[in-house]
Tab-separated table of C-alpha atoms and ligand atoms in Angstrom:
chain	number	residue	atom	x	y	z
D	1	MET	CA	-115.774	88.154	49.662
D	2	ASP	CA	-119.323	87.016	49.265
D	3	PHE	CA	-121.396	87.998	46.196
D	4	LYS	CA	-124.518	86.250	47.516
D	5	PHE	CA	-127.819	87.472	48.714
D	6	THR	CA	-128.908	86.039	52.064
D	7	ASP	CA	-131.942	83.723	52.058
D	8	ALA	CA	-133.978	86.427	53.608
D	9	GLN	CA	-132.814	88.949	50.826
D	10	ILE	CA	-133.758	86.105	48.213
D	11	MET	CA	-137.289	86.066	49.737
D	12	LEU	CA	-137.564	89.754	49.884
D	13	GLN	CA	-136.561	90.110	46.208
D	14	LYS	CA	-139.358	87.395	45.340
D	15	VAL	CA	-141.921	89.226	47.525
D	16	ALA	CA	-140.923	92.645	45.829
D	17	LYS	CA	-140.899	91.107	42.151
D	18	GLU	CA	-144.458	89.730	42.674
D	19	PHE	CA	-145.598	93.033	44.156
D	20	ALA	CA	-144.139	95.062	41.331
D	21	GLU	CA	-145.770	92.575	38.775
D	22	THR	CA	-149.160	92.410	40.383
D	23	GLU	CA	-149.663	95.823	41.976
D	24	ILE	CA	-147.398	98.248	40.014
D	25	ALA	CA	-146.871	97.133	36.492
D	26	PRO	CA	-150.668	97.056	35.568
D	27	ILE	CA	-151.121	100.817	36.315
D	28	ALA	CA	-147.634	101.981	35.264
D	29	ALA	CA	-148.553	103.255	31.814
D	30	GLU	CA	-151.610	105.087	32.981
D	31	VAL	CA	-149.772	106.751	36.083
D	32	ASP	CA	-147.352	107.841	33.173
D	33	LYS	CA	-150.128	109.048	30.768
D	34	LEU	CA	-152.018	110.984	33.379
D	35	GLY	CA	-149.054	112.264	35.528
D	36	TYR	CA	-151.005	110.941	38.417
D	37	PHE	CA	-149.275	110.428	41.831
D	38	PRO	CA	-150.096	106.681	42.614
D	39	LYS	CA	-151.591	107.165	46.236
D	40	GLU	CA	-152.893	103.512	46.095
D	41	SER	CA	-149.555	102.250	45.437
D	42	PHE	CA	-148.153	104.191	48.120
D	43	GLU	CA	-150.732	102.922	50.630
D	44	LYS	CA	-150.058	99.264	49.249
D	45	MET	CA	-146.241	99.778	49.734
D	46	THR	CA	-147.010	101.137	53.201
D	47	LYS	CA	-148.965	98.081	54.143
D	48	ILE	CA	-146.441	95.549	52.861
D	49	GLY	CA	-143.738	97.422	54.868
D	50	PHE	CA	-141.774	98.818	52.003
D	51	THR	CA	-142.082	102.554	53.307
D	52	GLY	CA	-140.463	101.350	56.495
D	53	ILE	CA	-137.528	99.579	54.927
D	54	GLY	CA	-134.201	100.609	56.328
D	55	THR	CA	-135.627	102.095	59.561
D	56	PRO	CA	-135.288	99.946	62.594
D	57	VAL	CA	-138.306	98.120	64.094
D	58	GLU	CA	-137.743	99.829	67.311
D	59	HIS	CA	-138.381	103.194	65.683
D	60	GLY	CA	-141.571	101.928	63.805
D	61	GLY	CA	-139.730	100.754	60.646
D	62	SER	CA	-139.713	97.368	58.909
D	63	GLY	CA	-135.990	96.846	59.566
D	64	GLY	CA	-133.602	95.926	56.992
D	65	SER	CA	-130.365	97.290	55.508
D	66	ASP	CA	-129.624	99.567	52.631
D	67	ILE	CA	-129.064	96.466	50.630
D	68	ASP	CA	-132.777	95.296	51.338
D	69	LYS	CA	-133.957	98.904	50.388
D	70	ALA	CA	-131.971	98.607	47.091
D	71	ILE	CA	-133.373	95.345	46.250
D	72	VAL	CA	-137.090	96.635	46.598
D	73	VAL	CA	-136.374	99.733	44.726
D	74	THR	CA	-134.779	98.002	41.898
D	75	GLU	CA	-137.688	95.529	41.508
D	76	ILE	CA	-140.285	98.226	41.437
D	77	ALA	CA	-138.240	100.330	39.122
D	78	LYS	CA	-138.386	97.594	36.703
D	79	LYS	CA	-141.869	97.967	36.267
D	80	CYS	CA	-142.484	101.741	37.135
D	81	ALA	CA	-139.764	104.240	37.657
D	82	ALA	CA	-141.922	106.693	39.190
D	83	THR	CA	-143.268	104.503	41.835
D	84	ALA	CA	-139.571	103.471	42.563
D	85	ALA	CA	-138.616	107.151	42.850
D	86	ILE	CA	-141.556	107.833	45.127
D	87	LEU	CA	-140.450	105.140	47.563
D	88	SER	CA	-136.808	105.905	47.350
D	89	ILE	CA	-136.917	109.552	47.888
D	90	HIS	CA	-139.516	108.999	50.726
D	91	THR	CA	-137.071	106.880	52.709
D	92	ILE	CA	-134.537	109.883	52.530
D	93	PHE	CA	-136.846	111.638	55.056
D	94	ALA	CA	-136.850	108.646	57.496
D	95	ALA	CA	-133.007	108.293	57.085
D	96	VAL	CA	-132.618	111.968	58.195
D	97	VAL	CA	-134.782	111.685	61.193
D	98	GLU	CA	-133.203	108.335	62.098
D	99	LYS	CA	-129.677	109.412	61.961
D	100	PHE	CA	-129.824	113.089	63.047
D	101	GLY	CA	-133.075	113.417	64.827
D	102	ASN	CA	-133.472	113.293	68.692
D	103	LYS	CA	-135.479	110.655	70.647
D	104	GLU	CA	-138.612	112.705	70.573
D	105	GLN	CA	-138.539	113.336	66.805
D	106	LYS	CA	-137.863	109.790	66.134
D	107	GLU	CA	-140.777	108.571	68.385
D	108	LYS	CA	-143.238	111.210	66.879
D	109	TYR	CA	-142.243	111.111	63.204
D	110	LEU	CA	-140.829	107.834	62.206
D	111	PRO	CA	-143.821	105.603	62.719
D	112	ARG	CA	-146.021	108.172	60.823
D	113	VAL	CA	-143.917	107.683	57.548
D	114	THR	CA	-142.895	103.977	57.895
D	115	GLN	CA	-146.209	102.650	58.772
D	116	GLY	CA	-148.700	105.395	59.104
D	117	GLY	CA	-149.109	106.260	55.443
D	118	SER	CA	-147.643	109.774	55.432
D	119	LEU	CA	-145.182	110.726	52.590
D	120	GLY	CA	-141.919	112.403	53.728
D	121	ALA	CA	-139.777	114.663	51.528
D	122	PHE	CA	-136.295	116.185	51.319
D	123	ALA	CA	-135.896	119.835	50.253
D	124	LEU	CA	-132.652	121.227	49.500
D	125	THR	CA	-132.484	122.655	45.998
D	126	GLU	CA	-133.484	126.266	45.291
D	127	PRO	CA	-133.914	128.271	41.811
D	128	ASN	CA	-130.210	129.442	42.215
D	129	ALA	CA	-128.819	126.572	44.390
D	130	GLY	CA	-128.858	123.311	42.459
D	131	SER	CA	-125.488	121.703	41.847
D	132	ASP	CA	-124.128	124.438	44.184
D	133	ALA	CA	-126.375	123.347	47.108
D	134	ALA	CA	-124.151	125.529	49.452
D	135	SER	CA	-125.432	128.705	47.950
D	136	ALA	CA	-129.098	128.043	49.140
D	137	LYS	CA	-130.751	131.357	50.466
D	138	THR	CA	-133.864	130.228	52.316
D	139	THR	CA	-133.595	131.305	55.984
D	140	ALA	CA	-134.833	129.891	59.272
D	141	ILE	CA	-134.226	132.651	61.753
D	142	LEU	CA	-134.916	131.838	65.412
D	143	ASP	CA	-137.411	134.092	67.055
D	144	GLU	CA	-136.116	133.901	70.631
D	145	GLU	CA	-139.448	135.331	72.052
D	146	SER	CA	-141.897	132.912	70.734
D	147	GLY	CA	-139.498	130.033	70.400
D	148	GLU	CA	-139.844	129.444	66.761
D	149	TYR	CA	-138.033	129.415	63.563
D	150	VAL	CA	-139.307	131.773	60.946
D	151	LEU	CA	-138.796	130.371	57.387
D	152	ASN	CA	-138.678	132.449	54.372
D	153	GLY	CA	-137.674	131.431	50.859
D	154	THR	CA	-138.544	128.958	47.693
D	155	LYS	CA	-137.294	125.584	47.371
D	156	CYS	CA	-137.810	124.123	43.844
D	157	PHE	CA	-137.785	120.606	42.129
D	158	ILE	CA	-138.781	118.868	45.270
D	159	SER	CA	-139.913	115.258	44.673
D	160	GLY	CA	-143.187	114.622	46.532
D	161	GLY	CA	-143.080	118.182	47.682
D	162	GLY	CA	-146.900	118.794	47.249
D	163	GLN	CA	-147.923	115.469	48.634
D	164	ALA	CA	-145.570	115.135	51.596
D	165	GLU	CA	-146.874	115.321	55.105
D	166	TYR	CA	-143.505	115.838	56.724
D	167	LEU	CA	-140.527	117.648	54.998
D	168	ALA	CA	-136.892	118.101	55.843
D	169	ILE	CA	-136.033	121.595	54.808
D	170	PHE	CA	-132.667	122.961	54.633
D	171	ALA	CA	-132.255	126.582	55.570
D	172	LEU	CA	-129.898	129.092	56.937
D	173	THR	CA	-130.412	129.779	60.544
D	174	ASP	CA	-127.290	132.100	60.300
D	175	ALA	CA	-127.225	133.882	56.796
D	176	THR	CA	-123.945	135.298	57.620
D	177	LYS	CA	-122.195	131.972	57.867
D	178	GLY	CA	-122.943	130.420	54.429
D	179	LEU	CA	-123.047	126.606	54.456
D	180	LYS	CA	-121.828	126.603	57.995
D	181	GLY	CA	-125.076	128.668	59.022
D	182	MET	CA	-127.301	125.826	57.229
D	183	SER	CA	-129.661	123.735	59.407
D	184	CYS	CA	-132.148	121.204	58.914
D	185	ILE	CA	-135.734	122.026	59.961
D	186	LEU	CA	-138.677	119.735	59.875
D	187	VAL	CA	-141.965	121.293	58.504
D	188	GLU	CA	-145.277	119.841	58.519
D	189	LYS	CA	-147.807	120.014	55.784
D	190	GLY	CA	-150.297	122.710	56.446
D	191	THR	CA	-147.990	125.077	58.550
D	192	PRO	CA	-149.243	128.378	58.018
D	193	GLY	CA	-146.915	130.518	55.755
D	194	PHE	CA	-145.865	127.169	53.881
D	195	SER	CA	-147.510	126.675	50.407
D	196	ILE	CA	-146.957	124.726	47.253
D	197	GLY	CA	-146.051	126.618	44.239
D	198	LYS	CA	-145.635	125.344	40.686
D	199	ILE	CA	-145.960	121.498	39.996
D	200	GLU	CA	-143.551	120.664	37.236
D	201	GLU	CA	-144.489	119.070	34.003
D	202	LYS	CA	-141.558	116.723	33.169
D	203	MET	CA	-140.174	114.613	30.459
D	204	GLY	CA	-140.374	111.444	32.548
D	205	ILE	CA	-141.343	109.878	35.950
D	206	HIS	CA	-144.831	111.488	35.583
D	207	GLY	CA	-146.167	109.872	38.602
D	208	SER	CA	-143.646	111.227	41.018
D	209	GLU	CA	-144.726	114.905	41.774
D	210	THR	CA	-142.068	117.509	41.465
D	211	ALA	CA	-143.010	120.727	43.338
D	212	GLU	CA	-141.931	124.237	44.295
D	213	LEU	CA	-142.200	125.146	48.057
D	214	ILE	CA	-142.897	128.525	49.255
D	215	PHE	CA	-141.987	129.725	52.826
D	216	ASP	CA	-143.465	133.062	53.700
D	217	ASN	CA	-142.982	133.925	57.473
D	218	CYS	CA	-143.607	130.195	58.022
D	219	ARG	CA	-143.254	129.668	61.740
D	220	VAL	CA	-142.148	126.246	63.262
D	221	PRO	CA	-141.378	125.404	66.838
D	222	LYS	CA	-137.610	125.318	67.641
D	223	GLU	CA	-138.094	121.675	68.645
D	224	ASN	CA	-138.330	120.901	64.761
D	225	LEU	CA	-134.606	121.434	64.420
D	226	ILE	CA	-132.889	118.246	63.178
D	227	GLY	CA	-129.451	117.860	64.730
D	228	MET	CA	-127.447	120.839	65.533
D	229	GLU	CA	-127.843	124.395	64.261
D	230	GLY	CA	-125.256	124.883	61.438
D	231	LYS	CA	-124.837	121.038	60.556
D	232	GLY	CA	-127.525	121.088	57.778
D	233	PHE	CA	-125.110	120.981	54.929
D	234	HIS	CA	-123.334	118.037	56.527
D	235	ILE	CA	-126.766	116.471	57.164
D	236	ALA	CA	-127.742	117.061	53.464
D	237	MET	CA	-124.594	115.665	51.992
D	238	SER	CA	-124.649	112.507	54.218
D	239	ALA	CA	-128.313	111.900	53.205
D	240	LEU	CA	-127.443	112.492	49.608
D	241	ASP	CA	-124.828	109.593	49.808
D	242	GLY	CA	-127.654	107.292	50.727
D	243	ALA	CA	-130.075	108.725	48.229
D	244	ARG	CA	-127.631	108.309	45.338
D	245	ILE	CA	-127.406	104.582	46.066
D	246	GLY	CA	-131.245	104.648	45.761
D	247	VAL	CA	-130.881	106.407	42.429
D	248	ALA	CA	-128.639	103.840	41.192
D	249	ALA	CA	-131.060	101.181	42.260
D	250	GLN	CA	-133.727	102.942	40.393
D	251	ALA	CA	-131.368	103.131	37.246
D	252	LEU	CA	-130.558	99.502	37.722
D	253	GLY	CA	-134.228	98.639	37.857
D	254	ILE	CA	-135.019	100.451	34.722
D	255	ALA	CA	-132.137	98.932	32.970
D	256	GLU	CA	-132.970	95.391	34.034
D	257	GLY	CA	-136.743	95.997	33.127
D	258	ALA	CA	-135.836	97.307	29.641
D	259	LEU	CA	-133.362	94.347	29.143
D	260	GLU	CA	-136.190	91.857	30.095
D	261	GLU	CA	-138.683	93.328	27.674
D	262	THR	CA	-136.071	93.215	24.921
D	263	ILE	CA	-135.051	89.480	25.391
D	264	LYS	CA	-138.878	88.851	25.117
D	265	TYR	CA	-139.116	90.769	22.260
D	266	VAL	CA	-136.195	89.468	20.250
D	267	HIS	CA	-137.486	85.926	20.584
D	268	GLU	CA	-140.906	86.891	19.383
D	269	ARG	CA	-140.102	89.242	16.477
D	270	VAL	CA	-139.426	87.437	13.199
D	271	GLN	CA	-137.730	89.364	10.318
D	272	PHE	CA	-135.850	88.026	7.229
D	273	GLY	CA	-137.519	84.534	7.990
D	274	LYS	CA	-135.884	84.231	11.546
D	275	THR	CA	-136.288	85.561	15.023
D	276	ILE	CA	-134.174	88.594	15.519
D	277	ALA	CA	-132.474	86.866	18.490
D	278	GLN	CA	-130.642	85.017	15.846
D	279	LEU	CA	-129.039	88.080	14.288
D	280	GLN	CA	-125.497	88.810	15.465
D	281	GLY	CA	-126.115	92.498	15.437
D	282	ILE	CA	-128.856	92.078	17.963
D	283	GLN	CA	-126.913	89.371	19.946
D	284	TRP	CA	-123.960	91.874	20.351
D	285	TYR	CA	-126.187	94.785	21.442
D	286	ILE	CA	-127.798	92.531	24.132
D	287	ALA	CA	-124.368	91.287	25.359
D	288	ASP	CA	-123.165	94.811	25.836
D	289	MET	CA	-126.512	95.771	27.643
D	290	ALA	CA	-126.182	92.659	29.814
D	291	THR	CA	-122.540	93.187	30.639
D	292	LYS	CA	-122.933	96.725	31.699
D	293	THR	CA	-126.100	96.217	33.476
D	294	GLU	CA	-124.216	93.594	35.678
D	295	CYS	CA	-121.522	95.986	36.302
D	296	ALA	CA	-124.041	98.604	37.488
D	297	LYS	CA	-125.647	96.049	39.728
D	298	TRP	CA	-122.337	95.181	41.722
D	299	MET	CA	-121.353	98.669	41.979
D	300	MET	CA	-124.655	99.533	43.603
D	301	TYR	CA	-124.633	96.652	45.907
D	302	ARG	CA	-120.986	97.376	47.089
D	303	ALA	CA	-121.886	100.877	47.826
D	304	ALA	CA	-125.060	99.848	49.590
D	305	TYR	CA	-122.937	97.161	51.476
D	306	LEU	CA	-120.463	99.792	52.583
D	307	LYS	CA	-123.252	102.125	53.929
D	308	LYS	CA	-124.762	99.286	55.773
D	309	GLU	CA	-121.364	98.373	57.493
D	310	GLY	CA	-120.949	102.071	58.451
D	311	LEU	CA	-117.894	102.196	56.206
D	312	PRO	CA	-117.151	105.430	54.028
D	313	HIS	CA	-119.300	105.366	50.970
D	314	THR	CA	-119.317	108.889	49.537
D	315	LYS	CA	-117.069	107.942	46.452
D	316	GLU	CA	-118.491	104.568	45.935
D	317	ALA	CA	-122.265	106.083	45.960
D	318	ALA	CA	-121.174	108.689	43.515
D	319	MET	CA	-119.553	106.063	41.296
D	320	ALA	CA	-122.420	103.682	41.544
D	321	LYS	CA	-125.069	106.509	40.731
D	322	LEU	CA	-122.828	107.846	37.894
D	323	ASN	CA	-122.372	104.489	36.294
D	324	ALA	CA	-125.909	103.079	36.784
D	325	SER	CA	-127.583	106.102	35.520
D	326	GLU	CA	-125.276	106.438	32.297
D	327	ASN	CA	-126.078	102.573	31.889
D	328	ALA	CA	-130.001	103.156	32.274
D	329	ARG	CA	-129.714	105.757	29.311
D	330	PHE	CA	-127.478	103.252	27.233
D	331	VAL	CA	-129.664	100.271	27.699
D	332	THR	CA	-133.127	101.947	27.349
D	333	ASN	CA	-131.821	103.627	24.127
D	334	LEU	CA	-130.590	100.259	22.591
D	335	ALA	CA	-133.794	98.511	23.916
D	336	LEU	CA	-135.937	101.088	22.146
D	337	GLN	CA	-133.764	100.830	19.022
D	338	ILE	CA	-133.992	96.896	18.908
D	339	HIS	CA	-137.969	97.481	19.118
D	340	GLY	CA	-137.915	99.814	16.307
D	341	GLY	CA	-141.027	101.425	15.464
D	342	TYR	CA	-142.895	99.520	18.256
D	343	GLY	CA	-140.480	100.963	20.730
D	344	TYR	CA	-141.324	104.430	19.855
D	345	MET	CA	-145.097	103.699	20.381
D	346	ARG	CA	-146.895	103.792	23.684
D	347	ASP	CA	-148.198	100.368	23.125
D	348	TYR	CA	-144.830	99.004	24.509
D	349	PRO	CA	-143.022	100.526	27.711
D	350	LEU	CA	-139.868	101.268	26.056
D	351	GLU	CA	-140.492	104.832	25.283
D	352	ARG	CA	-141.482	105.460	28.875
D	353	MET	CA	-138.296	103.683	30.177
D	354	TYR	CA	-136.170	105.718	27.860
D	355	ARG	CA	-137.723	108.939	29.255
D	356	ASP	CA	-137.789	107.778	32.901
D	357	ALA	CA	-134.062	106.855	32.605
D	358	LYS	CA	-132.823	110.488	31.882
D	359	ILE	CA	-133.606	111.803	35.093
D	360	THR	CA	-131.252	109.438	37.003
D	361	GLU	CA	-128.478	111.413	35.304
D	362	ILE	CA	-129.764	114.569	36.959
D	363	TYR	CA	-131.438	114.215	40.184
D	364	GLU	CA	-129.834	113.644	43.539
D	365	GLY	CA	-126.765	115.309	41.863
D	366	THR	CA	-125.848	115.503	38.275
D	367	SER	CA	-123.480	113.208	36.642
D	368	GLU	CA	-120.890	116.091	36.555
D	369	ILE	CA	-121.219	116.542	40.289
D	370	HIS	CA	-120.606	112.918	40.751
D	371	LYS	CA	-117.327	113.351	38.807
D	372	VAL	CA	-116.298	116.259	41.177
D	373	VAL	CA	-116.847	113.896	44.252
D	374	ILE	CA	-115.173	111.066	42.754
D	375	SER	CA	-112.179	113.126	41.423
D	376	ARG	CA	-111.760	114.792	44.767
D	377	ALA	CA	-111.681	111.487	46.335
D	378	VAL	CA	-109.458	110.000	43.855
D	379	ILE	CA	-107.066	112.702	43.283
D	380	GLY	CA	-107.220	114.289	46.748
C	401	LIG	N1	-121.195	113.565	53.992
C	401	LIG	C1	-120.906	114.476	55.124
C	401	LIG	N2	-120.300	115.648	54.912
C	401	LIG	C2	-119.974	116.141	53.739
C	401	LIG	C3	-120.104	115.287	52.646
C	401	LIG	C4	-120.721	114.097	52.821
C	401	LIG	N3	-120.687	113.130	51.833
C	401	LIG	N4	-119.425	116.095	51.617
C	401	LIG	C5	-119.083	117.200	52.118
C	401	LIG	N5	-119.370	117.313	53.358
C	401	LIG	C6	-119.005	118.368	54.229
C	401	LIG	C7	-117.476	118.616	54.339
C	401	LIG	O1	-116.925	117.857	55.158
C	401	LIG	C8	-117.522	120.128	54.565
C	401	LIG	O2	-117.807	120.311	55.914
C	401	LIG	P1	-116.483	120.984	56.902
C	401	LIG	O3	-116.345	122.421	56.199
C	401	LIG	O4	-117.147	121.009	58.154
C	401	LIG	O5	-115.245	120.087	56.735
C	401	LIG	C9	-118.807	120.693	53.991
C	401	LIG	O6	-119.787	119.613	53.867
C	401	LIG	C10	-118.640	121.403	52.608
C	401	LIG	O7	-118.032	120.480	51.756
C	401	LIG	P2	-117.425	121.002	50.336
C	401	LIG	O8	-116.421	121.917	50.580
C	401	LIG	O9	-117.013	119.525	49.523
C	401	LIG	O10	-118.786	121.783	49.652
C	401	LIG	P3	-118.900	122.217	48.199
C	401	LIG	O11	-119.568	123.412	48.274
C	401	LIG	O12	-117.667	122.158	47.535
C	401	LIG	O13	-120.001	121.156	47.511
C	401	LIG	C11	-120.638	119.362	46.208
C	401	LIG	C12	-119.760	119.760	47.299
C	401	LIG	C13	-120.541	119.968	44.939
C	401	LIG	C14	-120.392	117.964	46.170
C	401	LIG	C15	-122.177	119.439	46.846
C	401	LIG	O14	-122.564	120.709	46.733
C	401	LIG	C16	-123.164	118.673	46.039
C	401	LIG	O15	-123.261	117.603	46.162
C	401	LIG	N6	-123.989	119.391	45.142
C	401	LIG	C17	-125.103	118.632	44.446
C	401	LIG	C18	-126.319	118.751	45.356
C	401	LIG	C19	-127.306	117.786	44.937
C	401	LIG	O16	-127.027	116.601	44.844
C	401	LIG	N7	-128.517	118.290	44.859
C	401	LIG	C20	-129.739	117.296	44.330
C	401	LIG	C21	-130.918	117.624	44.912
C	401	LIG	S1	-131.172	117.426	46.659
C	401	LIG	S2	-133.055	118.176	46.744
């Protein structure tokens, strides 16, 4: 058993930490306030190689494993959860193409999203198919004559949906077969018949855009099918296993960031003639926050390790995400409480962290869905 990062991972963490402190932290409050998609940050993450992390070098990526990806996402989430979400969700598109795409698709699309500055997105959810993803109704019917899939339907709550150049869309190529008729189709921004609908106004992660996607007789070449027809649900579930480790990393970063802010604050804040770090009530809060965060960290890295090794990780990813997201809420709540009135004000980042933490219990599968996944695996 080895709980150590490699030397290369220690170096990567240092680089990611410095990047987050110098490039991400200074604009995090503004990005939140304006609800602004930080294009410059995405460009910088492309330049430094973070957008290609987890994609093999021979396919245009920066290489590295799921552990490396988690290290980077965690460091960025400490300073700006929205930017970490953008990066984490972006990498799902590349992961889908890398794992299920054919040679031509990998050659064509992976360099564009890993080093070309284009954003990728993943679209499964529909207005009436959230937790029950298998009831999605969007169709992609093959027109044999033209050799094109014709997409019709609406996707909602799609992270980066309005900004993405390339999207993995899950649609029924055979509407009579339910989830066994679902396929994964790659759609490019600007394809006629594909438009962006409502951009959501949210409680948190304001910089990470959440969009509705509308397909109205949108035609894409049949070469855009990723994997085999009818395997879309399997592809989506498999991709979500990885995405859930990404959310656990985001949640871990939020918790670690809130804890760091709190430790600074308790040494500075003087009440009753001493720093509040000397009050036992505060010490016990911090002990709980640190212990639970440590637990979240190792569960997340264990799931990432299993994925990296090609071992089953569905249950572990669900456990890591469930635990880390509940912890992010717990820690940000106590961190805000310890900061008192200051924590509630926008001069400090705590209220943003508290709002940002909540989504980690909801997206890429709610906590309740993770309990379904975990209990099925444990009980059988
Ligand atoms: N990896 C690969 N395949 C998987 C899988 C996984 N982790 N989980 C399930 N599958 C496969 C199953 O093997 C099954 O295939 P076969 O019939 O060929 O054996 C198929 O998918 C259906 O599985 P299941 O019967 O478990 O499907 P359910 O409809 O019961 O749904 C849940 C399972 C609830 C877990 C799933 O719908 C889910 O994760 N929902 C949440 C969706 C979500 O996270 N959305 C977030 C937003 S994404 S934009």
